[in-house]
Amino acid sequence: LPAGAGTSAASPDPNSNVEASSASGSDLVVNYKGILLEFVAKGVDGALTVNACKFQMARPYFEATACLDGAKAVQSGRSKREAEQKAARAVFERLLLRDASDGSKARNRRVAGKSKGGGSASADGNGWTGTADDPVAPPTSLR
């Protein structure tokens, strides 16, 4: 999702991944799964899968795995949707933490033009930016 896509609560765009959950518009609901899938559609290496349906104290819970640009997160929830949303948000948080490190760590990940571990941080520190609610992919990740 392009930068700024998650900043407007009153967006009339039906494809928007952000919507107001109250009449005042102060509470935002972000569709992390939708944002993740848009990045994948634009060429960023990633996937979102539901791994299992298990029962705990006679109540089902689901485990979802989100992978994006070399980062991976596994989360669980009481529904598939909850697990997928949690996993997608967690993978964005991991990407931002990974690429928020100083430039020397990013340079250490670079080997012969490719990042170790599948990350996309470049030697000049150009990596994932923004927030988990509004992530911005580095230009090298997009096709």
PDB file of C-alpha atoms in Angstrom:
ATOM      1  CA  LEU A   1       0.000   0.000   0.000  1.00  0.00           C
ATOM      2  CA  PRO A   2       1.433   3.380  -0.903  1.00  0.00           C
ATOM      3  CA  ALA A   3       2.488   5.816   1.793  1.00  0.00           C
ATOM      4  CA  GLY A   4      -0.378   7.770   3.278  1.00  0.00           C
ATOM      5  CA  ALA A   5      -2.981   5.118   2.464  1.00  0.00           C
ATOM      6  CA  GLY A   6      -3.830   4.573   6.123  1.00  0.00           C
ATOM      7  CA  THR A   7      -4.082   8.216   7.136  1.00  0.00           C
ATOM      8  CA  SER A   8      -7.633   9.128   6.160  1.00  0.00           C
ATOM      9  CA  ALA A   9     -10.557   7.767   8.159  1.00  0.00           C
ATOM     10  CA  ALA A  10     -13.207   9.275   5.894  1.00  0.00           C
ATOM     11  CA  SER A  11     -11.880   7.896   2.636  1.00  0.00           C
ATOM     12  CA  PRO A  12     -14.691   7.306   0.135  1.00  0.00           C
ATOM     13  CA  ASP A  13     -12.510   4.749  -1.694  1.00  0.00           C
ATOM     14  CA  PRO A  14     -14.225   1.325  -1.367  1.00  0.00           C
ATOM     15  CA  ASN A  15     -10.811  -0.357  -1.727  1.00  0.00           C
ATOM     16  CA  SER A  16      -9.364   1.508   1.246  1.00  0.00           C
ATOM     17  CA  ASN A  17      -7.910  -0.635   4.033  1.00  0.00           C
ATOM     18  CA  VAL A  18      -8.844   1.904   6.721  1.00  0.00           C
ATOM     19  CA  GLU A  19     -12.313   2.744   7.964  1.00  0.00           C
ATOM     20  CA  ALA A  20     -13.804   4.692  10.846  1.00  0.00           C
ATOM     21  CA  SER A  21     -15.292   2.471  13.528  1.00  0.00           C
ATOM     22  CA  SER A  22     -17.233   5.253  15.226  1.00  0.00           C
ATOM     23  CA  ALA A  23     -19.275   8.237  14.111  1.00  0.00           C
ATOM     24  CA  SER A  24     -16.589  10.649  15.348  1.00  0.00           C
ATOM     25  CA  GLY A  25     -13.921   8.953  13.208  1.00  0.00           C
ATOM     26  CA  SER A  26     -11.462   8.932  16.117  1.00  0.00           C
ATOM     27  CA  ASP A  27     -11.153   5.144  16.212  1.00  0.00           C
ATOM     28  CA  LEU A  28      -9.590   3.631  13.105  1.00  0.00           C
ATOM     29  CA  VAL A  29      -9.896   0.030  12.016  1.00  0.00           C
ATOM     30  CA  VAL A  30      -6.983  -1.032   9.837  1.00  0.00           C
ATOM     31  CA  ASN A  31      -7.174  -4.055   7.547  1.00  0.00           C
ATOM     32  CA  TYR A  32      -3.621  -5.384   8.002  1.00  0.00           C
ATOM     33  CA  LYS A  33      -4.344  -8.481   5.923  1.00  0.00           C
ATOM     34  CA  GLY A  34      -5.487  -6.312   3.015  1.00  0.00           C
ATOM     35  CA  ILE A  35      -2.361  -4.155   3.234  1.00  0.00           C
ATOM     36  CA  LEU A  36      -0.137  -7.258   3.305  1.00  0.00           C
ATOM     37  CA  LEU A  37      -1.902  -8.771   0.293  1.00  0.00           C
ATOM     38  CA  GLU A  38      -1.563  -5.493  -1.639  1.00  0.00           C
ATOM     39  CA  PHE A  39       2.202  -5.537  -1.046  1.00  0.00           C
ATOM     40  CA  VAL A  40       2.344  -9.149  -2.260  1.00  0.00           C
ATOM     41  CA  ALA A  41       0.333  -8.202  -5.365  1.00  0.00           C
ATOM     42  CA  LYS A  42       2.841  -5.412  -6.057  1.00  0.00           C
ATOM     43  CA  GLY A  43       5.727  -7.869  -6.022  1.00  0.00           C
ATOM     44  CA  VAL A  44       6.962  -8.003  -2.431  1.00  0.00           C
ATOM     45  CA  ASP A  45       7.813 -11.600  -1.523  1.00  0.00           C
ATOM     46  CA  GLY A  46       5.264 -12.798   1.052  1.00  0.00           C
ATOM     47  CA  ALA A  47       2.271 -14.914   2.025  1.00  0.00           C
ATOM     48  CA  LEU A  48      -0.458 -15.249   4.650  1.00  0.00           C
ATOM     49  CA  THR A  49      -1.688 -18.693   5.652  1.00  0.00           C
ATOM     50  CA  VAL A  50      -3.919 -20.148   8.339  1.00  0.00           C
ATOM     51  CA  ASN A  51      -2.006 -23.047   9.825  1.00  0.00           C
ATOM     52  CA  ALA A  52      -4.408 -24.834  12.113  1.00  0.00           C
ATOM     53  CA  CYS A  53      -7.707 -24.927  13.916  1.00  0.00           C
ATOM     54  CA  LYS A  54      -7.226 -26.229  17.427  1.00  0.00           C
ATOM     55  CA  PHE A  55      -9.484 -26.512  20.403  1.00  0.00           C
ATOM     56  CA  GLN A  56      -8.695 -25.141  23.820  1.00  0.00           C
ATOM     57  CA  MET A  57     -11.264 -25.692  26.546  1.00  0.00           C
ATOM     58  CA  ALA A  58     -13.902 -26.598  23.922  1.00  0.00           C
ATOM     59  CA  ARG A  59     -13.336 -23.303  22.054  1.00  0.00           C
ATOM     60  CA  PRO A  60     -11.606 -23.209  18.667  1.00  0.00           C
ATOM     61  CA  TYR A  61      -8.625 -21.031  17.955  1.00  0.00           C
ATOM     62  CA  PHE A  62      -6.677 -20.531  14.765  1.00  0.00           C
ATOM     63  CA  GLU A  63      -2.989 -19.985  14.056  1.00  0.00           C
ATOM     64  CA  ALA A  64      -1.927 -17.811  11.125  1.00  0.00           C
ATOM     65  CA  THR A  65       1.526 -17.230   9.655  1.00  0.00           C
ATOM     66  CA  ALA A  66       2.409 -14.038   7.822  1.00  0.00           C
ATOM     67  CA  CYS A  67       5.639 -13.744   5.821  1.00  0.00           C
ATOM     68  CA  LEU A  68       6.724 -10.573   4.070  1.00  0.00           C
ATOM     69  CA  ASP A  69      10.118  -9.576   2.687  1.00  0.00           C
ATOM     70  CA  GLY A  70      11.997 -12.084   4.848  1.00  0.00           C
ATOM     71  CA  ALA A  71      10.140 -11.373   8.117  1.00  0.00           C
ATOM     72  CA  LYS A  72       7.799 -13.962   9.648  1.00  0.00           C
ATOM     73  CA  ALA A  73       5.147 -13.788  12.369  1.00  0.00           C
ATOM     74  CA  VAL A  74       2.871 -16.454  13.828  1.00  0.00           C
ATOM     75  CA  GLN A  75      -0.199 -15.376  15.813  1.00  0.00           C
ATOM     76  CA  SER A  76      -3.363 -17.036  17.085  1.00  0.00           C
ATOM     77  CA  GLY A  77      -6.937 -15.868  17.473  1.00  0.00           C
ATOM     78  CA  ARG A  78     -10.476 -17.062  18.149  1.00  0.00           C
ATOM     79  CA  SER A  79     -11.362 -16.704  14.465  1.00  0.00           C
ATOM     80  CA  LYS A  80      -9.450 -16.978  11.191  1.00  0.00           C
ATOM     81  CA  ARG A  81      -9.894 -13.258  10.646  1.00  0.00           C
ATOM     82  CA  GLU A  82      -8.517 -12.351  14.074  1.00  0.00           C
ATOM     83  CA  ALA A  83      -5.482 -14.626  13.638  1.00  0.00           C
ATOM     84  CA  GLU A  84      -4.767 -13.279  10.124  1.00  0.00           C
ATOM     85  CA  GLN A  85      -5.071  -9.640  11.220  1.00  0.00           C
ATOM     86  CA  LYS A  86      -2.785 -10.202  14.226  1.00  0.00           C
ATOM     87  CA  ALA A  87      -0.178 -12.031  12.131  1.00  0.00           C
ATOM     88  CA  ALA A  88      -0.187  -9.355   9.403  1.00  0.00           C
ATOM     89  CA  ARG A  89       0.241  -6.545  11.960  1.00  0.00           C
ATOM     90  CA  ALA A  90       3.020  -8.468  13.734  1.00  0.00           C
ATOM     91  CA  VAL A  91       4.957  -8.974  10.481  1.00  0.00           C
ATOM     92  CA  PHE A  92       4.765  -5.222   9.746  1.00  0.00           C
ATOM     93  CA  GLU A  93       6.064  -4.484  13.256  1.00  0.00           C
ATOM     94  CA  ARG A  94       8.954  -6.921  12.736  1.00  0.00           C
ATOM     95  CA  LEU A  95       9.848  -5.362   9.374  1.00  0.00           C
ATOM     96  CA  LEU A  96       9.893  -1.886  10.893  1.00  0.00           C
ATOM     97  CA  LEU A  97      12.021  -3.016  13.846  1.00  0.00           C
ATOM     98  CA  ARG A  98      14.402  -4.876  11.554  1.00  0.00           C
ATOM     99  CA  ASP A  99      14.912  -1.953   9.212  1.00  0.00           C
ATOM    100  CA  ALA A 100      14.884   0.744  11.909  1.00  0.00           C
ATOM    101  CA  SER A 101      18.294  -0.472  13.055  1.00  0.00           C
ATOM    102  CA  ASP A 102      21.252   1.758  12.267  1.00  0.00           C
ATOM    103  CA  GLY A 103      22.939   1.731   8.867  1.00  0.00           C
ATOM    104  CA  SER A 104      25.842  -0.427  10.032  1.00  0.00           C
ATOM    105  CA  LYS A 105      23.535  -3.336  10.753  1.00  0.00           C
ATOM    106  CA  ALA A 106      21.900  -2.902   7.345  1.00  0.00           C
ATOM    107  CA  ARG A 107      25.349  -2.881   5.717  1.00  0.00           C
ATOM    108  CA  ASN A 108      26.269  -6.065   7.588  1.00  0.00           C
ATOM    109  CA  ARG A 109      23.202  -7.822   6.142  1.00  0.00           C
ATOM    110  CA  ARG A 110      24.290  -7.042   2.582  1.00  0.00           C
ATOM    111  CA  VAL A 111      26.291  -9.700   0.765  1.00  0.00           C
ATOM    112  CA  ALA A 112      26.992  -9.441  -2.974  1.00  0.00           C
ATOM    113  CA  GLY A 113      23.938  -7.257  -3.604  1.00  0.00           C
ATOM    114  CA  LYS A 114      21.524  -9.454  -1.646  1.00  0.00           C
ATOM    115  CA  SER A 115      20.380  -9.198   1.952  1.00  0.00           C
ATOM    116  CA  LYS A 116      21.020 -12.059   4.322  1.00  0.00           C
ATOM    117  CA  GLY A 117      17.764 -13.568   5.539  1.00  0.00           C
ATOM    118  CA  GLY A 118      15.759 -12.194   2.631  1.00  0.00           C
ATOM    119  CA  GLY A 119      15.450  -8.645   3.988  1.00  0.00           C
ATOM    120  CA  SER A 120      15.534  -5.667   1.674  1.00  0.00           C
ATOM    121  CA  ALA A 121      17.470  -3.080   3.673  1.00  0.00           C
ATOM    122  CA  SER A 122      20.070  -1.522   1.449  1.00  0.00           C
ATOM    123  CA  ALA A 123      23.557  -0.363   2.335  1.00  0.00           C
ATOM    124  CA  ASP A 124      22.330   3.219   2.743  1.00  0.00           C
ATOM    125  CA  GLY A 125      19.762   2.145   5.380  1.00  0.00           C
ATOM    126  CA  ASN A 126      16.817   2.365   2.964  1.00  0.00           C
ATOM    127  CA  GLY A 127      14.323  -0.128   4.393  1.00  0.00           C
ATOM    128  CA  TRP A 128      10.733  -0.404   5.585  1.00  0.00           C
ATOM    129  CA  THR A 129       9.458   2.853   7.096  1.00  0.00           C
ATOM    130  CA  GLY A 130       6.212   4.258   8.429  1.00  0.00           C
ATOM    131  CA  THR A 131       4.174   2.560  11.127  1.00  0.00           C
ATOM    132  CA  ALA A 132       2.496  -0.820  11.459  1.00  0.00           C
ATOM    133  CA  ASP A 133      -0.773   0.961  10.577  1.00  0.00           C
ATOM    134  CA  ASP A 134       0.763   2.614   7.504  1.00  0.00           C
ATOM    135  CA  PRO A 135       3.875   0.719   6.352  1.00  0.00           C
ATOM    136  CA  VAL A 136       5.987   1.963   3.452  1.00  0.00           C
ATOM    137  CA  ALA A 137       7.992  -0.584   1.470  1.00  0.00           C
ATOM    138  CA  PRO A 138      11.473   0.241   0.195  1.00  0.00           C
ATOM    139  CA  PRO A 139      11.508   0.853  -3.565  1.00  0.00           C
ATOM    140  CA  THR A 140      13.734  -2.195  -4.117  1.00  0.00           C
ATOM    141  CA  SER A 141      10.979  -4.498  -2.790  1.00  0.00           C
ATOM    142  CA  LEU A 142       8.372  -3.477  -5.348  1.00  0.00           C
ATOM    143  CA  ARG A 143       8.281  -4.761  -8.925  1.00  0.00           C
TER     144      ARG A 143
END
